[in-house]
Coordinates of C-alpha atoms and ligand atoms in Angstrom, one line a residue:
X28 CA -22.8 8.0 24.0
X29 CA -20.3 5.9 21.2
X30 CA -20.7 7.3 17.5
X31 CA -22.2 5.0 14.7
X32 CA -18.5 4.2 13.4
X33 CA -17.4 2.7 16.5
X34 CA -20.1 0.3 16.7
X35 CA -21.5 -0.7 13.7
X36 CA -21.5 -4.1 12.0
X37 CA -19.1 -4.8 10.1
X38 CA -20.0 -7.9 7.4
X39 CA -18.0 -10.5 7.3
X40 CA -17.6 -11.8 3.7
X41 CA -15.3 -14.9 3.6
X42 CA -15.4 -17.8 6.4
X43 CA -11.8 -19.8 6.8
X44 CA -12.1 -23.4 6.4
X45 CA -8.6 -24.4 6.7
X46 CA -7.3 -26.1 9.7
X47 CA -3.6 -27.0 11.0
X48 CA -3.0 -29.1 14.1
X49 CA 0.2 -28.5 16.2
X50 CA 2.9 -30.9 15.6
X51 CA 2.4 -33.4 17.9
X52 CA 6.1 -33.5 19.4
X53 CA 5.8 -29.8 19.8
X54 CA 2.4 -29.9 21.8
X55 CA 3.4 -32.3 23.8
X56 CA 6.3 -31.0 25.5
X57 CA 5.3 -26.8 25.0
X58 CA 5.6 -25.3 28.3
X59 CA 2.1 -24.0 28.2
X60 CA 1.3 -28.3 28.6
X61 CA 3.4 -29.2 31.0
X62 CA 1.1 -26.6 32.9
X63 CA -2.1 -28.1 32.3
X64 CA -0.9 -31.4 33.4
X65 CA 0.5 -30.1 36.5
X66 CA -2.7 -28.6 36.9
X67 CA -4.8 -31.4 35.8
X68 CA -7.0 -29.5 32.2
X69 CA -7.4 -32.0 29.7
X70 CA -8.4 -29.8 27.2
X71 CA -7.0 -26.4 25.6
X72 CA -10.7 -25.1 25.9
X73 CA -11.1 -25.6 29.7
X74 CA -7.5 -24.4 30.5
X75 CA -8.6 -21.3 28.9
X76 CA -12.0 -20.7 29.9
X77 CA -10.8 -21.5 33.7
X78 CA -7.6 -19.2 34.0
X79 CA -9.3 -16.4 32.5
X80 CA -12.4 -17.1 34.9
X81 CA -10.3 -17.1 37.6
X82 CA -7.6 -14.0 36.3
X83 CA -6.8 -12.9 39.4
X84 CA -6.0 -16.1 41.0
X85 CA -3.9 -16.7 37.5
X86 CA -2.1 -13.9 37.5
X87 CA -1.1 -14.3 41.0
X88 CA 0.3 -17.5 40.8
X89 CA 2.4 -16.3 37.3
X90 CA 3.6 -13.3 39.6
X91 CA 5.1 -15.7 41.7
X92 CA 6.1 -18.2 38.8
X93 CA 7.8 -15.3 36.5
X94 CA 9.5 -12.7 38.7
X95 CA 10.8 -12.4 42.3
X96 CA 9.6 -10.1 44.6
X97 CA 12.0 -8.2 47.3
X98 CA 8.9 -7.7 49.4
X99 CA 6.0 -10.0 48.5
X100 CA 2.3 -8.2 47.5
X101 CA -0.3 -8.3 50.4
X102 CA -3.6 -8.2 47.7
X103 CA -3.6 -9.4 43.7
X104 CA -5.2 -6.8 42.5
X105 CA -7.3 -3.6 43.5
X106 CA -9.8 -2.3 40.7
X107 CA -11.1 0.2 40.6
X108 CA -12.4 1.2 36.9
X109 CA -10.8 2.7 35.3
X110 CA -7.8 2.7 37.3
X111 CA -5.9 -0.9 38.0
X112 CA -2.9 -1.7 40.9
X113 CA -1.4 -4.7 40.7
X114 CA 0.3 -6.9 43.3
X115 CA -0.3 -3.8 45.7
X116 CA 3.0 -3.5 47.9
X117 CA 4.8 -5.7 46.4
X118 CA 8.3 -4.5 45.9
X119 CA 10.4 -5.8 42.6
X120 CA 12.5 -4.4 40.6
X121 CA 12.4 -5.3 36.7
X122 CA 16.6 -4.5 36.4
X123 CA 16.6 -7.1 39.2
X124 CA 14.6 -10.0 37.1
X125 CA 16.1 -9.1 34.0
X126 CA 19.6 -8.9 34.7
X127 CA 20.6 -9.5 37.7
X128 CA 19.6 -12.6 39.3
X129 CA 20.7 -14.2 36.4
X130 CA 24.7 -12.4 36.2
X131 CA 24.5 -14.3 39.7
X132 CA 23.4 -17.5 39.3
X133 CA 23.3 -20.0 37.1
X134 CA 23.2 -18.0 33.8
X135 CA 26.1 -15.7 34.6
X136 CA 27.7 -17.3 31.6
X137 CA 24.9 -17.8 29.3
X138 CA 24.2 -15.3 26.6
X139 CA 21.4 -13.1 26.8
X140 CA 22.4 -11.1 23.1
X141 CA 23.6 -12.3 20.2
X142 CA 24.3 -8.3 18.4
X143 CA 24.5 -8.6 14.8
X144 CA 25.7 -5.6 13.6
X145 CA 24.1 -4.9 9.7
X146 CA 28.2 -4.6 7.7
X147 CA 28.4 -8.0 6.6
X148 CA 32.1 -7.8 7.5
X149 CA 31.5 -6.8 11.3
X150 CA 31.8 -9.7 13.7
X151 CA 28.6 -10.6 15.6
X152 CA 28.8 -9.7 19.5
X153 CA 27.7 -12.1 22.3
X154 CA 26.5 -10.5 25.5
X155 CA 26.5 -12.8 28.6
X156 CA 24.3 -11.7 31.7
X157 CA 27.3 -11.3 33.4
X158 CA 28.5 -9.0 30.6
X159 CA 25.0 -7.1 30.5
X160 CA 24.9 -6.9 34.5
X161 CA 28.3 -4.9 34.4
X162 CA 27.2 -2.2 32.0
X163 CA 23.8 -1.7 32.8
X164 CA 25.7 -0.6 36.7
X165 CA 28.4 1.4 34.6
X166 CA 25.6 3.1 32.8
X167 CA 23.4 3.7 36.5
X168 CA 26.3 4.6 37.8
X169 CA 27.1 7.6 35.3
X170 CA 23.2 8.3 35.4
X171 CA 23.3 8.8 38.9
X172 CA 26.3 11.3 38.8
X173 CA 24.3 13.2 35.8
X174 CA 22.1 13.8 39.0
X175 CA 19.4 11.7 37.5
X176 CA 17.1 10.3 40.4
X177 CA 14.1 7.8 40.5
X178 CA 11.0 9.5 38.5
X179 CA 12.8 11.4 36.2
X180 CA 11.9 11.1 32.7
X181 CA 15.2 9.8 30.5
X182 CA 14.9 10.2 27.1
X183 CA 17.0 7.4 24.8
X184 CA 17.1 8.2 20.9
X185 CA 19.2 5.0 19.7
X186 CA 19.6 3.0 17.5
X187 CA 19.1 -1.2 17.1
X188 CA 22.6 -1.3 19.3
X189 CA 23.0 -3.4 22.6
X190 CA 23.4 -0.2 24.5
X191 CA 20.2 0.8 24.0
X192 CA 18.6 -2.0 26.4
X193 CA 21.5 -1.5 28.4
X194 CA 20.2 2.2 28.9
X195 CA 16.8 1.1 29.1
X196 CA 17.6 -1.4 32.2
X197 CA 20.2 1.0 34.3
X198 CA 17.2 3.7 34.2
X199 CA 14.9 1.2 35.6
X200 CA 17.5 0.1 37.8
X201 CA 17.5 3.6 39.6
X202 CA 14.0 3.7 39.5
X203 CA 14.1 6.2 37.1
X204 CA 11.5 6.4 33.7
X205 CA 12.7 5.4 30.5
X206 CA 11.2 7.3 26.7
X207 CA 12.1 6.0 24.4
X208 CA 11.3 7.6 20.7
X209 CA 12.3 5.5 17.3
X210 CA 15.9 6.6 15.9
X211 CA 14.3 7.0 12.7
X212 CA 11.4 9.8 14.2
X213 CA 13.1 13.2 13.0
X214 CA 14.5 16.0 15.2
X215 CA 10.7 17.2 15.2
X216 CA 9.4 14.1 16.6
X217 CA 11.7 13.9 19.1
X218 CA 11.7 17.6 20.0
X219 CA 8.1 17.1 20.9
X220 CA 8.1 14.1 22.8
X221 CA 11.1 15.8 25.1
X222 CA 9.1 18.4 25.7
X223 CA 6.3 16.7 26.3
X224 CA 7.9 14.1 29.0
X225 CA 10.1 17.2 30.2
X226 CA 13.1 15.3 30.6
X227 CA 16.0 16.0 32.2
X228 CA 18.4 13.9 30.4
X229 CA 18.8 13.2 27.1
X230 CA 20.9 10.2 26.0
X231 CA 21.9 9.4 22.6
X232 CA 24.9 7.2 21.1
X233 CA 18.4 -0.5 43.1
X234 CA 13.3 -2.0 44.4
X235 CA 10.3 -0.5 43.6
X236 CA 6.9 -0.5 44.2
X237 CA 4.3 -2.2 42.1
X238 CA 2.9 0.4 40.3
X239 CA 6.2 2.5 40.5
X240 CA 6.8 3.8 36.6
X241 CA 9.0 2.3 34.4
X242 CA 8.3 3.7 31.6
X243 CA 6.6 6.1 29.0
X244 CA 6.0 5.0 25.3
X245 CA 4.6 7.4 22.4
X246 CA 2.0 5.6 20.4
X247 CA 3.0 6.4 16.5
X248 CA -0.4 8.9 15.4
X249 CA -0.4 10.1 12.7
X250 CA -1.3 13.5 13.3
X251 CA -2.1 15.3 16.6
X252 CA -0.2 15.3 19.9
X253 CA 1.9 12.1 20.3
X254 CA -0.1 10.0 23.2
X255 CA 2.6 8.4 26.0
X256 CA 1.2 5.3 27.4
X257 CA 2.5 5.0 30.4
X258 CA 3.8 0.8 32.2
X259 CA 4.9 0.1 35.7
X260 CA 7.6 -2.2 37.0
X261 CA 5.1 -5.0 38.8
X262 CA 2.9 -5.8 35.7
X263 CA 6.1 -5.9 34.0
X264 CA 7.9 -8.3 35.7
X265 CA 4.9 -11.0 35.0
X266 CA 3.3 -10.3 31.9
X267 CA 5.7 -10.1 29.2
X268 CA 7.6 -13.2 30.3
X269 CA 4.5 -14.8 31.3
X270 CA 3.5 -14.6 27.7
X271 CA 6.4 -15.0 25.6
X272 CA 7.2 -18.3 27.8
X273 CA 3.2 -19.6 27.5
X274 CA 2.9 -18.7 23.8
X275 CA 6.1 -18.9 22.0
X276 CA 7.3 -21.2 24.6
X277 CA 10.8 -19.8 25.3
X278 CA 13.2 -23.2 26.8
X279 CA 16.5 -23.0 27.7
X280 CA 18.2 -24.2 24.5
X281 CA 16.3 -21.7 22.1
X282 CA 17.5 -18.8 20.2
X283 CA 14.5 -16.1 20.0
X284 CA 14.8 -13.5 18.0
X285 CA 11.9 -11.1 17.3
X286 CA 12.5 -8.3 14.4
X287 CA 11.2 -5.2 15.7
X288 CA 12.9 -2.4 16.5
X289 CA 13.3 -1.6 20.5
X290 CA 11.4 1.9 20.3
X291 CA 8.2 0.2 19.7
X292 CA 6.6 -1.9 22.5
X293 CA 7.1 -5.4 20.6
X294 CA 10.5 -4.5 21.3
X295 CA 10.3 -3.4 24.7
X296 CA 8.3 -6.3 25.5
X297 CA 9.3 -9.1 23.6
X298 CA 13.4 -8.2 23.1
X299 CA 13.8 -6.4 26.3
X300 CA 11.7 -7.0 29.1
X301 CA 10.0 -10.2 28.0
X302 CA 13.2 -12.7 27.4
X303 CA 15.8 -11.4 29.9
X304 CA 13.2 -12.2 32.3
X305 CA 13.1 -16.4 31.7
X306 CA 17.0 -15.3 30.9
X307 CA 16.4 -16.5 27.0
X308 CA 19.3 -15.6 24.4
X309 CA 17.9 -13.4 21.9
X310 CA 19.2 -12.0 18.4
X311 CA 19.4 -8.4 18.3
X312 CA 19.7 -7.2 14.5
X313 CA 20.8 -3.7 13.9
X314 CA 20.3 -4.1 10.1
X315 CA 17.3 -3.5 7.4
X316 CA 15.8 -7.0 6.2
X317 CA 17.2 -6.4 2.5
X318 CA 21.0 -5.8 3.4
X319 CA 22.9 -6.7 1.4
X320 CA 20.4 -8.1 -0.6
X321 CA 16.9 -10.3 0.5
X322 CA 18.5 -13.3 1.7
X323 CA 19.7 -11.7 5.2
X324 CA 17.3 -12.5 7.3
X325 CA 17.2 -16.5 6.2
X326 CA 21.3 -16.2 6.8
X327 CA 20.7 -15.1 10.4
X328 CA 18.8 -17.3 11.3
X329 CA 21.0 -19.8 9.4
X330 CA 24.4 -18.9 10.7
X331 CA 22.5 -18.0 14.1
X332 CA 20.6 -21.2 14.6
X333 CA 17.7 -19.5 15.6
X334 CA 14.9 -21.6 17.0
X335 CA 11.9 -19.2 17.5
X336 CA 11.4 -16.5 15.2
X337 CA 8.7 -13.3 15.8
X338 CA 8.0 -10.3 12.9
X339 CA 5.3 -8.6 11.0
X340 CA 3.2 -9.1 8.0
X341 CA 5.1 -6.4 6.2
X342 CA 7.4 -8.0 6.2
X343 CA 6.2 -11.0 5.9
X344 CA 4.8 -9.7 2.0
X345 CA 8.0 -7.9 1.2
X346 CA 9.9 -11.2 1.6
X347 CA 6.7 -12.8 -0.4
X348 CA 7.1 -10.3 -2.8
X349 CA 10.5 -10.8 -3.6
X350 CA 10.0 -14.7 -3.9
X351 CA 11.1 -18.1 -2.3
X352 CA 14.5 -18.1 -4.4
X353 CA 15.9 -16.0 -1.3
X354 CA 15.6 -18.2 0.9
X355 CA 16.5 -21.4 -1.4
X356 CA 20.2 -21.4 -0.4
X357 CA 20.2 -21.4 3.4
X358 CA 19.1 -23.8 5.7
X359 CA 16.4 -22.5 8.4
X360 CA 14.9 -25.9 9.6
X361 CA 16.7 -24.6 13.4
X362 CA 13.0 -23.3 13.6
X363 CA 10.8 -24.7 15.4
X364 CA 8.1 -21.9 16.0
X365 CA 6.7 -19.1 14.2
X366 CA 5.0 -15.2 14.9
X367 CA 3.3 -12.0 13.3
X368 CA 2.3 -8.8 14.9
X369 CA 1.0 -5.2 14.6
X370 CA -1.8 -6.1 11.5
X371 CA -3.6 -8.9 10.2
X372 CA -2.0 -11.0 7.7
X373 CA -3.4 -12.4 4.6
X374 CA -4.1 -16.0 4.9
X375 CA -2.0 -16.1 1.2
X376 CA 0.6 -14.1 3.2
X377 CA 0.6 -16.6 6.3
X378 CA 0.2 -19.7 3.9
X379 CA 3.4 -18.7 2.1
X380 CA 5.2 -17.9 5.7
X381 CA 4.2 -21.4 6.9
X382 CA 6.2 -22.9 3.8
X383 CA 9.1 -21.0 3.1
X384 CA 9.9 -20.4 6.5
X385 CA 8.3 -23.5 8.8
X386 CA 9.0 -26.1 5.9
X387 CA 5.3 -26.3 5.8
X388 CA 4.4 -27.5 9.0
X389 CA 5.6 -24.8 11.7
X390 CA 2.6 -23.4 13.5
X391 CA 2.2 -19.4 13.5
X392 CA 1.7 -17.0 16.5
X393 CA -0.6 -14.8 15.3
X394 CA -0.4 -12.6 18.3
X395 CA -2.9 -9.6 18.9
X396 CA -1.8 -7.0 21.6
X397 CA -0.9 -3.3 21.4
X398 CA 1.3 -0.4 22.8
X399 CA -1.1 -0.2 25.5
X400 CA -1.9 -3.8 26.6
X401 CA 1.7 -4.3 26.6
X402 CA 1.5 -7.8 26.2
X403 CA -0.2 -10.4 23.4
X404 CA -3.8 -10.3 25.0
X405 CA -5.4 -12.8 21.7
X406 CA -3.0 -15.8 20.7
X407 CA -2.7 -19.1 20.1
X408 CA -0.3 -21.2 21.9
X409 CA 1.8 -24.3 20.6
X410 CA -1.0 -26.3 21.4
X411 CA -3.9 -24.3 19.5
X412 CA -5.2 -25.8 15.7
X413 CA -4.9 -23.0 13.5
X414 CA -6.7 -20.7 11.3
X415 CA -4.8 -18.8 8.3
X416 CA -5.5 -15.3 9.3
X417 CA -6.8 -15.8 13.3
X418 CA -5.5 -14.3 16.3
X419 CA -7.3 -17.9 17.6
X420 CA -8.6 -17.1 21.4
X421 CA -8.2 -14.6 24.3
X422 CA -4.8 -16.0 26.1
X423 CA -5.5 -17.3 29.6
X424 CA -6.1 -14.8 32.7
X425 CA -7.6 -12.5 29.5
X426 CA -11.3 -11.7 29.4
X427 CA -11.3 -10.7 25.9
X428 CA -14.7 -10.6 23.9
X429 CA -16.5 -9.0 20.9
X430 CA -19.1 -6.2 21.6
X431 CA -21.6 -5.0 19.4
X432 CA -23.2 -1.7 20.3
X433 CA -26.0 -2.5 23.3
X434 CA -22.6 -4.3 24.9
X435 CA -23.8 -7.7 24.3
X436 CA -21.2 -10.1 22.6
X437 CA -21.5 -10.8 19.1
X438 CA -23.0 -14.3 18.3
X439 CA -20.7 -16.4 16.2
X440 CA -20.5 -15.4 13.1
X441 CA -20.6 -11.7 13.8
X442 CA -18.3 -9.1 14.3
X443 CA -18.4 -5.7 16.4
X444 CA -15.7 -4.1 18.5
X445 CA -12.7 -6.4 20.4
X446 CA -12.7 -5.1 24.5
X447 CA -11.5 -6.5 27.4
X448 CA -13.6 -7.0 30.4
X449 CA -10.9 -7.5 33.2
X450 CA -7.8 -5.8 34.0
X451 CA -4.3 -7.6 33.4
X452 CA -1.5 -6.8 34.8
X453 CA 0.8 -5.1 31.8
X454 CA -1.9 -3.0 30.9
X455 CA -1.2 1.0 30.5
X456 CA -1.9 3.0 33.7
X457 CA -2.4 6.0 32.0
X458 CA -1.4 8.7 29.6
X459 CA 1.1 10.6 30.7
X460 CA -0.3 14.3 31.6
X461 CA -3.8 13.8 29.9
X462 CA -6.3 11.5 32.5
X463 CA -9.3 13.1 30.8
X464 CA -7.8 11.6 27.1
X465 CA -7.2 8.6 28.6
X466 CA -10.6 8.0 30.3
X467 CA -12.7 9.0 27.1
X468 CA -10.4 6.9 24.0
X469 CA -10.4 3.5 25.8
X470 CA -13.1 3.8 29.1
X471 CA -16.1 5.9 28.0
X472 CA -18.0 3.9 25.2
X473 CA -19.2 1.6 27.6
X474 CA -19.1 2.6 30.4
X475 CA -22.7 3.2 31.4
X476 CA -23.5 -0.2 30.5
X477 CA -20.5 -1.8 31.6
X478 CA -18.2 0.2 33.5
X479 CA -14.4 -0.9 33.3
X480 CA -14.6 -2.3 29.7
X481 CA -11.9 -2.0 27.8
X482 CA -12.2 -0.3 24.1
X483 CA -9.2 -1.7 22.7
X484 CA -10.3 0.4 18.8
X485 CA -10.5 -2.5 16.7
X486 CA -12.7 -4.3 15.3
X487 CA -13.1 -8.3 14.8
X488 CA -15.3 -10.6 14.4
X489 CA -15.6 -14.7 15.8
X490 CA -16.4 -17.7 13.1
X491 CA -18.8 -20.2 14.1
X492 CA -16.0 -21.8 16.0
X493 CA -15.5 -18.8 17.9
X494 CA -12.1 -18.2 16.4
X495 CA -11.0 -14.2 16.1
X496 CA -10.2 -12.8 13.2
X497 CA -8.8 -9.2 13.7
X498 CA -10.6 -6.8 11.3
X499 CA -8.5 -3.5 11.5
X500 CA -9.0 -0.4 13.1
X501 CA -12.5 1.2 14.1
X502 CA -12.0 4.3 11.6
X503 CA -10.6 2.3 8.9
X504 CA -13.8 0.6 7.4
X505 CA -15.4 0.8 4.0
X506 CA -19.4 1.4 4.1
X507 CA -20.5 0.1 0.5
X508 CA -24.5 0.3 0.0
X509 CA -25.3 -0.1 3.3
X510 CA -22.9 -2.9 4.1
X511 CA -19.9 -2.3 6.5
X512 CA -16.4 -4.1 4.8
X513 CA -13.1 -4.1 6.2
X514 CA -10.5 -2.5 4.2
X515 CA -8.1 -6.1 5.3
X516 CA -10.7 -8.3 4.2
X517 CA -10.8 -6.8 0.8
X518 CA -6.9 -6.6 0.9
X519 CA -6.4 -10.0 1.5
X520 CA -8.4 -11.0 -1.1
X521 CA -6.4 -9.1 -3.4
X522 CA -3.5 -10.9 -1.7
X523 CA -4.6 -13.7 -2.2
X524 CA -4.2 -13.4 -5.8
X525 CA -0.9 -15.3 -7.3
X526 CA 0.2 -12.4 -9.0
X527 CA -0.4 -9.5 -6.3
X528 CA 2.3 -9.0 -3.1
X529 CA 0.4 -6.3 -1.1
X530 CA -2.6 -4.2 -1.3
X531 CA -4.2 -1.3 0.1
X532 CA -8.1 -0.8 -0.6
X533 CA -9.6 2.6 0.5
X534 CA -13.2 3.7 -0.4
X535 CA -13.8 6.9 -2.5
X536 CA -17.6 9.1 -2.0
X537 CA -20.2 7.8 -4.0
X538 CA -23.6 9.6 -4.6
X539 CA -25.3 6.4 -4.9
X540 CA -23.4 3.7 -3.1
X541 CA -22.2 6.2 -0.1
X542 CA -18.4 4.7 -1.3
X543 CA -17.4 2.6 -3.6
X544 CA -13.8 0.5 -3.6
X545 CA -10.7 1.6 -4.4
X546 CA -7.5 -0.2 -4.2
X547 CA -3.7 0.3 -4.8
X548 CA -2.1 -3.2 -5.4
X549 CA 1.7 -3.7 -5.8
X550 CA 2.6 -6.4 -7.6
X551 CA 5.1 -9.4 -7.3
X552 CA 8.3 -9.4 -8.5
X553 CA 8.2 -10.2 -12.3
X554 CA 4.5 -9.1 -12.5
X555 CA 3.7 -6.9 -15.2
X556 CA 1.2 -4.2 -15.1
X557 CA -1.3 -4.4 -17.7
X558 CA -5.5 -3.0 -18.2
X559 CA -5.8 -6.5 -18.8
X560 CA -4.7 -7.9 -14.9
X561 CA -6.4 -4.5 -13.3
X562 CA -9.8 -6.3 -14.4
X563 CA -8.9 -9.5 -13.6
X564 CA -8.0 -8.9 -10.1
X565 CA -11.4 -7.0 -9.5
X566 CA -13.1 -10.3 -11.2
X567 CA -10.7 -12.4 -8.3
X568 CA -12.2 -10.3 -5.3
X569 CA -15.7 -10.6 -6.4
X570 CA -15.1 -14.4 -6.5
X571 CA -13.6 -14.3 -3.7
X572 CA -16.0 -11.8 -1.5
X573 CA -19.1 -11.4 -3.9
X574 CA -20.6 -8.3 -5.5
X575 CA -20.5 -6.0 -2.9
X576 CA -16.8 -6.0 -2.6
X577 CA -16.1 -5.7 -6.2
X578 CA -13.3 -2.6 -6.8
X579 CA -14.6 0.1 -9.1
X580 CA -11.3 1.4 -9.5
X581 CA -7.6 -1.1 -9.6
X582 CA -4.5 1.0 -9.4
X583 CA -0.9 0.0 -9.7
X584 CA 1.5 1.5 -7.0
X585 CA 5.7 0.5 -6.4
X586 CA 4.8 1.3 -2.9
X587 CA 2.1 2.3 -0.5
X588 CA 2.8 4.7 2.8
X589 CA 3.4 3.4 6.0
X590 CA 4.2 3.8 9.6
X591 CA 7.6 2.9 11.0
X592 CA 6.2 0.1 12.4
X593 CA 4.6 -1.1 9.5
X594 CA 1.5 -0.3 9.0
X595 CA -0.6 0.5 5.8
X596 CA -1.7 4.4 6.5
X597 CA -4.9 4.5 4.4
X598 CA -5.7 7.9 5.4
X599 CA -3.1 9.3 4.4
X600 CA -3.4 7.2 0.6
X601 CA -7.1 8.4 1.1
X602 CA -6.2 12.2 1.6
X603 CA -3.7 12.5 -1.1
X604 CA -6.3 10.5 -3.7
X605 CA -9.1 12.7 -3.1
X606 CA -6.7 15.8 -3.3
X607 CA -7.0 16.7 0.3
X608 CA -4.6 17.6 2.6
X609 CA -2.6 14.8 3.7
X610 CA -1.2 16.3 7.5
X611 CA 1.6 15.5 9.7
X612 CA 3.7 12.8 7.7
X613 CA 6.1 12.7 10.4
X614 CA 5.2 9.0 11.3
X615 CA 5.7 7.5 7.7
X616 CA 8.4 5.4 7.1
X617 CA 8.4 6.2 3.4
X618 CA 6.7 9.5 3.2
X619 CA 7.8 9.2 -0.8
X620 CA 5.4 6.9 -1.1
X621 CA 2.3 9.5 -0.7
X622 CA 3.7 11.6 -3.2
X623 CA 3.0 9.0 -5.9
X624 CA -0.8 8.1 -5.2
X625 CA -2.8 9.9 -8.4
X626 CA -5.8 11.0 -7.4
X627 CA -8.7 9.4 -8.2
Ligands
LIG719 C1 -2.5 -1.7 17.2 C2 -1.5 -1.8 17.8 C3 0.8 -5.1 19.0 C4 2.7 -4.3 18.7 C5 3.0 -3.3 17.3 C6 1.8 -2.6 17.1 C7 -3.0 -3.7 15.0 C8 -1.4 -6.1 16.5 C9 -2.3 -7.3 15.6 C10 -2.6 -8.6 14.9 C11 -4.3 -7.6 13.7 C12 -3.0 -6.2 15.0 C13 -4.2 -3.9 16.1 C14 -3.6 -2.9 16.9 N1 -2.8 -5.0 15.5 N2 -1.2 -7.1 16.4 N3 -1.9 -9.9 15.4 N4 -3.5 -9.0 13.9 N5 -4.7 -6.1 13.7 O1 1.3 -2.1 18.4 O2 1.8 0.3 16.8 O3 0.2 -0.5 19.3 O4 -1.1 -1.2 17.3 O5 -1.9 -3.0 15.6 O6 -4.8 -2.6 15.0 O7 -4.8 -1.9 18.0 P1 0.8 -0.6 18.1

């Protein structure tokens, strides 16, 4: 039985009415449009529906398009819920697909990575596919001479330098399993993961069957034992490349920049496996966005003629907070497509991103996915009419839906739990050494009614046109006088005020209403904190969302606690504000922000 928290409906207070059509030329020349024309589809909707209804056939075709196979697969999918095997009997190697086939072909002198070191006086370094192949082989031989063999776990604990993808690809080449620990974690964080994975070698500064393990990645949990998510070769030869090619429309001439760290799934899929499988050119930046000043990212885009740019809402809000003057000196007109990932992007931040990076016209691909999913599941395509703050629709080949507690798809205009009704190639295969938790966390909720339904753990709603709006994690929910309200929605209402840069909202227990809303607000640079402004902000939320969402308390802070991948840690804020133990803070990027949270 699912508990009340996972299934109750969340009220939807605000409707987004703005729609932005894709620029005609971009849409007409997009990779997805080319495929649609070949197949004879006339509308995007028809295409999405057909691919999802025929997902097995669809992924069978994609597997042939995006990957080379040493031996063809005998069947596309064997699905014994909750265990999927894709491309069964097929033999492939992700390193062959990412490196060797390009290095030995027409792309040998194409740049795979433009490495930008943090210090401004150090030159950028260009690494071609041929150079990459040489380095990967050297590293693979080194690993072999250390006795590393197929199936061994190899831990990597390295910063954003080219040696990191080289090491990953070398490990994959010899059939070992890489396990990256984000280099910002403390020694304790590293140690618990090494012990869990029983790694044979820790590194610091030839074909496999489909279901052979490629990597384990630990998700950044806040408390308790981290979850080791397992992914496999075959799925990774297909999923990241296909989704990158369709969603971000990568062409041979593009310079792609995904600002994530390789230590997160975004970096695994969209700095390493996806772009390299496509033979694309990527930026890899070692440093932080504000070094030596807040113009650094704009400068990197200008200097390297970046054409497709993918970042996180937290970074967008940080740059928005700092102001457009940092962008002004730079020419970012090389950009043609933008993207966002990691948490819901507030409509206000979405508009700012589109205006500042996108000259008021570039589409933003708001991609919804997870460490577990390996690739985007819900996302616009470059042909999709966009609504600010919406990840739009399930991608072709996926059957993502929003269900109520009885496992019925929710009607348009309401919310529920986001699920996937069918498997997909890059899905997680297991939790490392914890089968029970794998079954329980993702598959148990709807098992009796719809076995094989994957529960993502997020709430979402569909608006009247069927657009998906992600509302955050299931356990991040406010309950005010019987209404369930998404924290993210109240935060968005606050950020829509011109003086606000960022906001975190929590519920404070209240005898009458169940909970009342307390908002922690970060002002934009140059704005002055005052009691009047607090009242103005509370009133603003009431105007935007209605009286039920009225924040009882508004507090100004300089920073809110976040994970290293930029997610606001509302649970930690709540514990600190209510005087409760905050638990393990090792996943936080800025533990000092916890100290500054006042008691409420
Ligand atoms: C969770 C997964 C996916 C790569 C980075 C994070 C949230 C992710 C979006 C989005 C709203 C989003 C969800 C999801 N999330 N993308 N576009 N809109 N929320 O990977 O650490 O595994 O986190 O991030 O809550 O479940 P992750």
